[in-house]
Coordinates of C-alpha atoms in Angstrom, one line a residue:
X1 CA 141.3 -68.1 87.2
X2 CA 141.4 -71.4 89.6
X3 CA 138.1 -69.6 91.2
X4 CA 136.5 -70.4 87.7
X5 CA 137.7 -74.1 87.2
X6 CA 136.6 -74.9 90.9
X7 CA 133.1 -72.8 90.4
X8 CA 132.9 -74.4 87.0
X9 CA 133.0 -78.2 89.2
X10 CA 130.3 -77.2 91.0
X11 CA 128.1 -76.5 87.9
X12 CA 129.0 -79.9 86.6
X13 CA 127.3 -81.3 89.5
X14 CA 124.2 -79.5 89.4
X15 CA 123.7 -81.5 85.4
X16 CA 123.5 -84.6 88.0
X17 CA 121.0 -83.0 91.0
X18 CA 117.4 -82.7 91.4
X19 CA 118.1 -79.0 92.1
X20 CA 115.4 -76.4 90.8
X21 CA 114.4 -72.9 91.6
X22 CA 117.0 -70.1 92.6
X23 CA 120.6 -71.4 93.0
X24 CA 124.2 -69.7 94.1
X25 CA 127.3 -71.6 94.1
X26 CA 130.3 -69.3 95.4
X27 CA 133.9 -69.6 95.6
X28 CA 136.4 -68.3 97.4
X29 CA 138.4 -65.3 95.9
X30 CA 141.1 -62.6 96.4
X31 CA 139.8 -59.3 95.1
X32 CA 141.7 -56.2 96.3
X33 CA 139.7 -53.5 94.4
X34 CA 135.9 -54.0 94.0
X35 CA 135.8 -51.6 91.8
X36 CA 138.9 -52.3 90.0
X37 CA 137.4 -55.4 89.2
X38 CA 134.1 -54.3 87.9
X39 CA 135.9 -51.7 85.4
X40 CA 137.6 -54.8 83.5
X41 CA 134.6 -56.6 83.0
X42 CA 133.0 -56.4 79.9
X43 CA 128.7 -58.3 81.3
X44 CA 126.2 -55.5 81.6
X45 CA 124.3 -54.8 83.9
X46 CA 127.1 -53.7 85.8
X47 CA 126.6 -52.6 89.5
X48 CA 128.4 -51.0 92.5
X49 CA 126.5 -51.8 95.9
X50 CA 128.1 -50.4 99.5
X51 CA 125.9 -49.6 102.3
X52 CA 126.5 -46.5 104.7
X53 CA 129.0 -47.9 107.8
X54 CA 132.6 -49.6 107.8
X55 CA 131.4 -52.7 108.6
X56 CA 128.9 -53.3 106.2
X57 CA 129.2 -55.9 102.8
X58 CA 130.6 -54.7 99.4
X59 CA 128.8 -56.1 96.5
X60 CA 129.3 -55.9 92.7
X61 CA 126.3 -57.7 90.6
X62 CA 127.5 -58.5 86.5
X63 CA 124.5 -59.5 84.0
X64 CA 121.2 -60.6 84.7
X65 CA 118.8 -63.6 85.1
X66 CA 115.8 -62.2 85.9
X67 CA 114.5 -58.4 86.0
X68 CA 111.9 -56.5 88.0
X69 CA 110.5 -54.1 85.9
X70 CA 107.3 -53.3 87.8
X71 CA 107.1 -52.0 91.5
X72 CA 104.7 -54.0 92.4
X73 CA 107.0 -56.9 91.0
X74 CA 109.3 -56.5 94.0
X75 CA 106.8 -58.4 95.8
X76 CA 108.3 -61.8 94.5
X77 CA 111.5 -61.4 96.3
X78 CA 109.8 -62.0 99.3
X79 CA 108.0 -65.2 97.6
X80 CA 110.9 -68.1 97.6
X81 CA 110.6 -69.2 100.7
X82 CA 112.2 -72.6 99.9
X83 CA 115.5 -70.9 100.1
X84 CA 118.1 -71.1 102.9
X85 CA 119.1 -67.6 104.2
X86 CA 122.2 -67.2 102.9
X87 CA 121.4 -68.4 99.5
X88 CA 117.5 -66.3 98.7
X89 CA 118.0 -64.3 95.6
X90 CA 119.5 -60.5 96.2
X91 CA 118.3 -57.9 93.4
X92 CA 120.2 -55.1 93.0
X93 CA 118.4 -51.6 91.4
X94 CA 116.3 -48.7 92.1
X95 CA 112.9 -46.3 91.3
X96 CA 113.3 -43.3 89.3
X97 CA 112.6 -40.3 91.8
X98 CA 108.8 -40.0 90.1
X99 CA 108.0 -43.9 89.5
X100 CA 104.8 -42.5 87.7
X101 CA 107.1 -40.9 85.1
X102 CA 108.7 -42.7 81.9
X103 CA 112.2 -42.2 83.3
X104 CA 115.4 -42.0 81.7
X105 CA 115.8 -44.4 78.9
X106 CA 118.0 -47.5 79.9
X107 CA 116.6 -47.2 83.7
X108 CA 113.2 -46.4 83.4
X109 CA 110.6 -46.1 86.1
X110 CA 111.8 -49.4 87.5
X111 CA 114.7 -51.7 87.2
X112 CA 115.9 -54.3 89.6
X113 CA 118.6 -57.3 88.8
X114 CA 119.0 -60.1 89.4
X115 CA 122.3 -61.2 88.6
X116 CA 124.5 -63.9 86.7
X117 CA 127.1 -63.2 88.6
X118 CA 128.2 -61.8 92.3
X119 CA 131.3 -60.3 94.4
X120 CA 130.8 -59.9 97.6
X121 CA 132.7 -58.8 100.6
X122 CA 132.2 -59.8 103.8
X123 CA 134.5 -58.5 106.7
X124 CA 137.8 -60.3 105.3
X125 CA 136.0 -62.5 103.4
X126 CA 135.4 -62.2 99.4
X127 CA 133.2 -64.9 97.2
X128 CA 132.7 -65.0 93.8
X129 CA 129.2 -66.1 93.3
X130 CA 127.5 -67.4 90.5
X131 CA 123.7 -68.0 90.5
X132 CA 121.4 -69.5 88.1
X133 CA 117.1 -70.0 87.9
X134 CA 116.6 -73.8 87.6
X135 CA 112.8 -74.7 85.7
X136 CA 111.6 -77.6 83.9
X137 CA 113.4 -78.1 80.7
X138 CA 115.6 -75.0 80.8
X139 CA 118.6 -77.0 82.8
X140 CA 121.1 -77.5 79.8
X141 CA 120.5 -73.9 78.5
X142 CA 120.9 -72.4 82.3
X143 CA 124.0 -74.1 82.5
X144 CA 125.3 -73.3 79.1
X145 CA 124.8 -69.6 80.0
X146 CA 126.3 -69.9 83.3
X147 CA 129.6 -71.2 81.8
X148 CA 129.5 -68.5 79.2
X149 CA 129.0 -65.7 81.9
X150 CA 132.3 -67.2 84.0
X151 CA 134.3 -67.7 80.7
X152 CA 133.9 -64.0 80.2
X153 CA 135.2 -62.8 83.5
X154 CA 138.9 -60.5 83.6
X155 CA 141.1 -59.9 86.5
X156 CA 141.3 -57.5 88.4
X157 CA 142.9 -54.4 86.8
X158 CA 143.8 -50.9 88.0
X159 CA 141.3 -48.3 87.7
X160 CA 141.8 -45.7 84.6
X161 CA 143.3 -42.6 86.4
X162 CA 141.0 -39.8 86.8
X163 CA 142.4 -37.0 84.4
X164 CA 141.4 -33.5 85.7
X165 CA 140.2 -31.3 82.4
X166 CA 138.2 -27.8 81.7
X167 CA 134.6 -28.5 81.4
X168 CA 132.0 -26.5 80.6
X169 CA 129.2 -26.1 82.3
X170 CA 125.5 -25.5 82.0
X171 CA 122.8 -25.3 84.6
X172 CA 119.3 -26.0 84.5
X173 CA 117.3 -24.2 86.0
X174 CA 119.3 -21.2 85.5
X175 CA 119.5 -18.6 88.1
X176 CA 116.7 -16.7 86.7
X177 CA 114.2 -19.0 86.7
X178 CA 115.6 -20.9 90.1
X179 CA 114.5 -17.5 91.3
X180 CA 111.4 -17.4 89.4
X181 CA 110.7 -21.0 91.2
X182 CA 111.6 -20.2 94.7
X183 CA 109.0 -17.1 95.0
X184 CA 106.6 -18.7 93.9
X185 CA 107.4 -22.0 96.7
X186 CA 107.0 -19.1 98.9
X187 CA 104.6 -17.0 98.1
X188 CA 102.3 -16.7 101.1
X189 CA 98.9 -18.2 99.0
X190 CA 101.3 -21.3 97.6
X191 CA 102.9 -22.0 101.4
X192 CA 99.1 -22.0 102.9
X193 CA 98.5 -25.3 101.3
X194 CA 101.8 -26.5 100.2
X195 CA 104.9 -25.5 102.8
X196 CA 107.4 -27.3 101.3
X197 CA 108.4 -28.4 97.9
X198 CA 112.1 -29.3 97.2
X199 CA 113.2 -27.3 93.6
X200 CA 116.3 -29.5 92.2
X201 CA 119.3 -28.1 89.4
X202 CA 121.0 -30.2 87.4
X203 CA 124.4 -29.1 86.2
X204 CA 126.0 -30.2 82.5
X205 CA 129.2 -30.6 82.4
X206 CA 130.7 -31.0 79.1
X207 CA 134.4 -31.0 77.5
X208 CA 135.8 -31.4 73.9
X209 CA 138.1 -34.5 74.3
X210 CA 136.8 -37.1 72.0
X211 CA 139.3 -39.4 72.9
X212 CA 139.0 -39.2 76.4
X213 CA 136.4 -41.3 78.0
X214 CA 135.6 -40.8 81.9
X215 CA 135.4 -43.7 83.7
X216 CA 132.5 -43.7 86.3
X217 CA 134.0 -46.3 88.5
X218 CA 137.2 -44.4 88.9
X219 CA 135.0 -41.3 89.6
X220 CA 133.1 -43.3 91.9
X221 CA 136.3 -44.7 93.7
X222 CA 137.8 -41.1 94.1
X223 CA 134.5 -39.7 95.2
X224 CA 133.9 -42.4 97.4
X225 CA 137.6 -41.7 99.4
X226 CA 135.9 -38.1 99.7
X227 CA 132.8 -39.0 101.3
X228 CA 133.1 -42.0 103.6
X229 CA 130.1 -41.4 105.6
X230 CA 128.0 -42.5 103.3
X231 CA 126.1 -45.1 100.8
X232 CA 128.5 -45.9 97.7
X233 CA 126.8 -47.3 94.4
X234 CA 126.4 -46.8 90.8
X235 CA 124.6 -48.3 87.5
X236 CA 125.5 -48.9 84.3
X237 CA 122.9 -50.9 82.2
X238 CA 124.5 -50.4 79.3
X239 CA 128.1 -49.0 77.7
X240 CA 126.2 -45.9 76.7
X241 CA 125.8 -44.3 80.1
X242 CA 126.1 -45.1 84.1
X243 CA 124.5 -43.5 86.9
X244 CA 126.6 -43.5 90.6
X245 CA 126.0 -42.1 93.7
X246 CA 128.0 -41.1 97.3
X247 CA 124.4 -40.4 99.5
X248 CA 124.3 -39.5 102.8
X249 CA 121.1 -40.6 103.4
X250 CA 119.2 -44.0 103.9
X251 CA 115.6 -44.6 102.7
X252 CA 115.4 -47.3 105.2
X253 CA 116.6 -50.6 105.8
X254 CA 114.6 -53.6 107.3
X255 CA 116.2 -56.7 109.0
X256 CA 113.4 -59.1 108.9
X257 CA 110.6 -57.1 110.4
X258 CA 112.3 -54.3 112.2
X259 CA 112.7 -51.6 110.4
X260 CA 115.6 -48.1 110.5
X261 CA 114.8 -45.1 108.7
X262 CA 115.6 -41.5 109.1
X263 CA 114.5 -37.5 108.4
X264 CA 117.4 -35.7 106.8
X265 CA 116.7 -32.5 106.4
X266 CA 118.4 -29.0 106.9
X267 CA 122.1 -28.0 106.0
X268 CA 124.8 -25.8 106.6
X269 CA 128.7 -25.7 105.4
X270 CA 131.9 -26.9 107.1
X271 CA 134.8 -24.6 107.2
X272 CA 137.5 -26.9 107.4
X273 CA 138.2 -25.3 111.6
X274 CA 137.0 -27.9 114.5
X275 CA 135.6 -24.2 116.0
X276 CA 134.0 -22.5 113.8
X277 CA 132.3 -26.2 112.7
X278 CA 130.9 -26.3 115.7
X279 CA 129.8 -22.7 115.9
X280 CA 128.2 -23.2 112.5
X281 CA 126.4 -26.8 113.8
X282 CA 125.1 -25.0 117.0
X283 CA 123.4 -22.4 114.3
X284 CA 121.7 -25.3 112.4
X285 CA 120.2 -26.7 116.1
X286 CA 118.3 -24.0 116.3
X287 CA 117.8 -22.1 113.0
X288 CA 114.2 -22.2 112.6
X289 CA 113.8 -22.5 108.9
X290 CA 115.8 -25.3 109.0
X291 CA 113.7 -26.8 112.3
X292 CA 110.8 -26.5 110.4
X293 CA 112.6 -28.0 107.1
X294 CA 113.4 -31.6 109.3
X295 CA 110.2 -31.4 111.2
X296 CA 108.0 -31.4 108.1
X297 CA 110.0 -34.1 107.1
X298 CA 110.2 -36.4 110.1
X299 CA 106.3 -35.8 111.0
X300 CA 105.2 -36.7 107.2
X301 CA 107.3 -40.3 107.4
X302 CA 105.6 -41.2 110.7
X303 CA 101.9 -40.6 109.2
X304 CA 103.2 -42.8 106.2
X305 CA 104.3 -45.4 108.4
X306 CA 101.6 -45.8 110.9
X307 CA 99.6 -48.1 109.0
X308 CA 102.2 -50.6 108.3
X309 CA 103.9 -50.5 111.9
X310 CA 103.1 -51.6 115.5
X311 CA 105.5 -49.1 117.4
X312 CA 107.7 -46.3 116.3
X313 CA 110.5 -44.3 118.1
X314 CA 112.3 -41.0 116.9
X315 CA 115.3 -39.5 118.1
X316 CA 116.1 -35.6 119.0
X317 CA 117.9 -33.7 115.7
X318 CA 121.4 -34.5 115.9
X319 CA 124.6 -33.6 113.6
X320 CA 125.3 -35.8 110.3
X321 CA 129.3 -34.3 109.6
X322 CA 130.5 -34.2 106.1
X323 CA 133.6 -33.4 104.5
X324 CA 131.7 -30.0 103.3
X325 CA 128.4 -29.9 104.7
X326 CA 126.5 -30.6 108.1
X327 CA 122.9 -31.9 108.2
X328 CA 120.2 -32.2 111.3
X329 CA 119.1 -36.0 110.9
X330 CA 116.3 -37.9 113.3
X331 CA 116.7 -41.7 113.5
X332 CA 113.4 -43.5 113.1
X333 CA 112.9 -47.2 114.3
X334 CA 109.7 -49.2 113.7
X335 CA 108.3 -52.5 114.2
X336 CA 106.7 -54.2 111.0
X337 CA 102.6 -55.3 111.4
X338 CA 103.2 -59.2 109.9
X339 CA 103.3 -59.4 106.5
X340 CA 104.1 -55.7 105.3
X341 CA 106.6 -55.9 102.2
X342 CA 109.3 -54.0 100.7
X343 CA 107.0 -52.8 97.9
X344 CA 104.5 -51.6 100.5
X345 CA 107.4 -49.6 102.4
X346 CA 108.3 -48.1 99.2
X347 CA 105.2 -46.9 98.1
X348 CA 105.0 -45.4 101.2
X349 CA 108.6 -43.8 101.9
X350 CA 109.4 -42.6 98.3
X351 CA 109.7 -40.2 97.7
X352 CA 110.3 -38.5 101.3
X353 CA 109.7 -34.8 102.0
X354 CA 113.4 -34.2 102.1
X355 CA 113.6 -34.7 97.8
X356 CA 109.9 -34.3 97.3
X357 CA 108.2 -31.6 99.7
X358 CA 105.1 -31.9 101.7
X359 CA 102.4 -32.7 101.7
X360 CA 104.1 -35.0 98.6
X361 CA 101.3 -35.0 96.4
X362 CA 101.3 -31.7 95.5
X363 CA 104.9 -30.8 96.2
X364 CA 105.1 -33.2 93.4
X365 CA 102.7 -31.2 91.0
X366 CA 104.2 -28.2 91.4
X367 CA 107.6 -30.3 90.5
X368 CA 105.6 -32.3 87.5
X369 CA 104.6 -28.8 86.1
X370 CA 107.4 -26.3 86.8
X371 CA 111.4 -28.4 87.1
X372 CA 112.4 -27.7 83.5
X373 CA 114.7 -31.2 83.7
X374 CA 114.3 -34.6 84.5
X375 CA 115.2 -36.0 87.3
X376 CA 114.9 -39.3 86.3
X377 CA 117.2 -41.8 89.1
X378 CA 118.6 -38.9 90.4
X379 CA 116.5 -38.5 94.5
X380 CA 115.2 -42.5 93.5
X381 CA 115.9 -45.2 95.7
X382 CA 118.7 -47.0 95.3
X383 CA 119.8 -50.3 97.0
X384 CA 119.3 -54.0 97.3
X385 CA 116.4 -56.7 97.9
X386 CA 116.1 -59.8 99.5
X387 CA 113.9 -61.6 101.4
X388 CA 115.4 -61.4 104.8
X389 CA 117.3 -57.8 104.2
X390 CA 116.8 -55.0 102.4
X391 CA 118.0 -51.6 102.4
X392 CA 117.5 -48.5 100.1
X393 CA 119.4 -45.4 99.6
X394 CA 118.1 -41.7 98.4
X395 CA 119.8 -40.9 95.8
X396 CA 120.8 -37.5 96.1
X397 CA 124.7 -36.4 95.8
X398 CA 124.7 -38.4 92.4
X399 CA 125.5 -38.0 88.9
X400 CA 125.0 -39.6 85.1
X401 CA 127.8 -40.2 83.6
X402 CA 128.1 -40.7 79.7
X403 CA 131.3 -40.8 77.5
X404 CA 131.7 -36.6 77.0
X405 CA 129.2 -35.5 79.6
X406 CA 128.8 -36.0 83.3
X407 CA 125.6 -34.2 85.2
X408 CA 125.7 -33.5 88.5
X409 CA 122.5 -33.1 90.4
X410 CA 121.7 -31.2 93.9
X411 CA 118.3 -30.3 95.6
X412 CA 117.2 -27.9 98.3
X413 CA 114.2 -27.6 100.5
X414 CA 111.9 -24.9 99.9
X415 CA 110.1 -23.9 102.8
X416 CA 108.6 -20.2 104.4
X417 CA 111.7 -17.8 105.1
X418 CA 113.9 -19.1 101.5
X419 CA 115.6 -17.0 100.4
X420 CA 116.8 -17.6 96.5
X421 CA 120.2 -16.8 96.4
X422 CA 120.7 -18.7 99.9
X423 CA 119.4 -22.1 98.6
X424 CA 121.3 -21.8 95.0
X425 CA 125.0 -21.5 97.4
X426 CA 123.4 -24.6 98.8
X427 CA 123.1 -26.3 95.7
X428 CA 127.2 -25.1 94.6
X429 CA 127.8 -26.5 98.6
X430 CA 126.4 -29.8 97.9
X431 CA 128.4 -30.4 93.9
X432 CA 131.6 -28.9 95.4
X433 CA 132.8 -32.6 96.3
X434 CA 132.5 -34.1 93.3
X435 CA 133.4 -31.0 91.3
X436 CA 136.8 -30.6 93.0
X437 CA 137.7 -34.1 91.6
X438 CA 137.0 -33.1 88.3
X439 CA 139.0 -29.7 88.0

């Protein structure tokens, strides 16, 4: 690839600089398919990044140069001051849903990147990036590893096509004990302390193809088409397994110190007629259980923000539209105090009421005690760090992908007035998308 040989020219010239601390050099580069591109490379990490909105950048992050395996590690980002905007470090990863837990083996509690390599789209504009950590003494060894990284890079190829097969599936809870779960969320001496816990199901699907491997990036790709409104991404730390994502809902994301977030919480179907849509979104307006479900919500991220803001603002409940579902969503702005970090606005965000419950602490016993799965990434927070931006994802409308097996994972919010049967058509409502890609 020329982009290599004139990347590989700037690297030369770092062997004669005084250069030291976090470096990128970039290159410019014609990359139709992002994800097209990541599926032919053979570096791990490998990760998908692209926030909710048309106009937002595309990223894909190869290998890794440093990790951040601690939350309160993610205080560093902010740390390198030294560094022009446009070149501080980005990390790319994301907390397991219950960052006190173990975590799924390969993502763990805690895992951000930072990587070898970058793509990254900008409007028209697409740059191969390569970065490197520059100490004392580790200057030859950087650049040897550097060169190695770029050496191994493919072109871009087309994605695997997406073969539709009969899966078998499994679902945990099952409806029994999903039952079991939801009476006692709302039995009247659990909802007098607790009134809402969100009860998740994981689904296994499994086939019998040996020789048939899915790949998650052209799930992702075909998923993505599906569900436009919202935040694409996926992980895959190693070959073994991958975990991606179409979300419709933002943790938050902070632009210096201003910060957006948002309550999303309540949802009813779409039925395909512009009519009966908007029939169906005047019901969710004012259907109290769902009311109740978004004002818990909204009310409990306000509390958890007041000590680390100046000003906050929230809108009325409006529509979120779907291809399949409708939501009520509040927007939420906020002005930072001085000083207040991502870590800070992570231990105080995540998880929110609308994967956890309220009050969280213990809607997340009950969950600790009684969801015979684990969640692991799935309702985390997902997304990307940097010193001047950042912006996180909830992880919800995800699945883990591993060479015979895919799990699909949906969540619904328990409150006074649930009704079992209800919330577990939710939970088909809210796999339908991805399932329909899968046959």
């Amino acid at each position: 690839m020329l982009a290599q040989t004139h990347i590989k020219q700037q690297l030369d010239a770092l062997r004669h600089s005084n250069a030291s601390g976090f470096v990128r050099l970039r290159v410019a580069v014609e990359i139709r398919s992002f994800l097209g591109w990541l599926a032919a490379q053979t570096l791990y990490p490998r990760i998908y990044w692209h926030a909710r909105g048309h106009d937002k950048p595309e990223y894909v992050a190869l290998g890794s140069i440093r990790e951040l395996t601690r939350p309160q590690d993610i205080q560093q980002v902010c740390e390198h001051a030294n560094q022009p905007h446009d070149d501080s470090p980005r990390y790319y990863g994301g907390l397991a849903f219950d960052p006190a837990q173990s975590g799924w083996q390969g993502f763990g509690p805690c895992r951000f990147v930072l990587p070898r390599i970058e793509l990254v789209r900008r409007g028209e504009c697409v740059s191969l990036c390569l970065n490197l950590w520059l100490t004392d003494g580790n200057l030859d060894a950087e650049l040897q590893a550097a060169e190695a990284a770029l050496d191994a890079l493919h072109p871009e190829a087309p994605l695997p096509a997406l073969q539709k097969q009969p899966w078998q599936r499994q679902d945990c809870p099952c409806p029994a004990q999903w039952q079991t779960l939801v009476e006692r969320v709302t039995a009247p001496d659990f909802q007098a302390h607790t009134p809402k816990v969100v009860l998740s199901r994981e689904s296994l699907l499994s086939h019998q193809l040996h020789d048939e491997q899915l790949c998650p990036w052209s799930l992702l790709a075909q998923w993505a088409q599906h569900a436009q409104e919202c935040f694409h991404f996926g992980f895959q730390f190693s070959p073994e397994q991958s975990f991606i994502s179409c979300s419709p809902e933002r943790l938050y994301r902070r632009e210096q110190d201003h910060l957006f977030t948002e309550a999303l919480a309540g949802t009813i179907r779409r039925s395909g007629d512009e009519a009966t849509d908007a029939a169906l979104a005047a019901e969710l307006l004012t259907d109290s259980k769902n009311q109740l479900e978004n004002r818990l919500v909204h009310a409990d991220i306000l509390s958890r923000l007041a000590p680390l803001t100046t000003s906050a603002s929230l809108t009325e409940p409006r529509i979120l539209k779907l291809r399949l579902l409708q939501h009520l969503k509040c927007d939420i702005e906020a002005d930072l105090k001085p000083g207040v970090c991502d870590w800070q606005l992570l231990d105080a965000l995540h998880p929110t009421p609308a994967v956890g419950g309220a009050p969280r602490e213990a809607a997340l016993a009950f969950i600790r005690e009684f969801e015979p799965h684990d969640r692991g990434w799935y309702a985390g927070a997902c997304g990307m760090l940097s010193r001047e931006t950042s912006e996180f994802s909830v992880a919800i409308r995800s699945a883990r992908v591993t060479a015979q097996t895919i799990t699909l994972f949906a969540g619904a919010g328990i409150v006074a007035g649930s009704e079992p049967a209800a919330e577990w058509a939710e939970l088909d409502n809210k796999i339908a998308n991805v399932l329909s890609l899968l046959g």
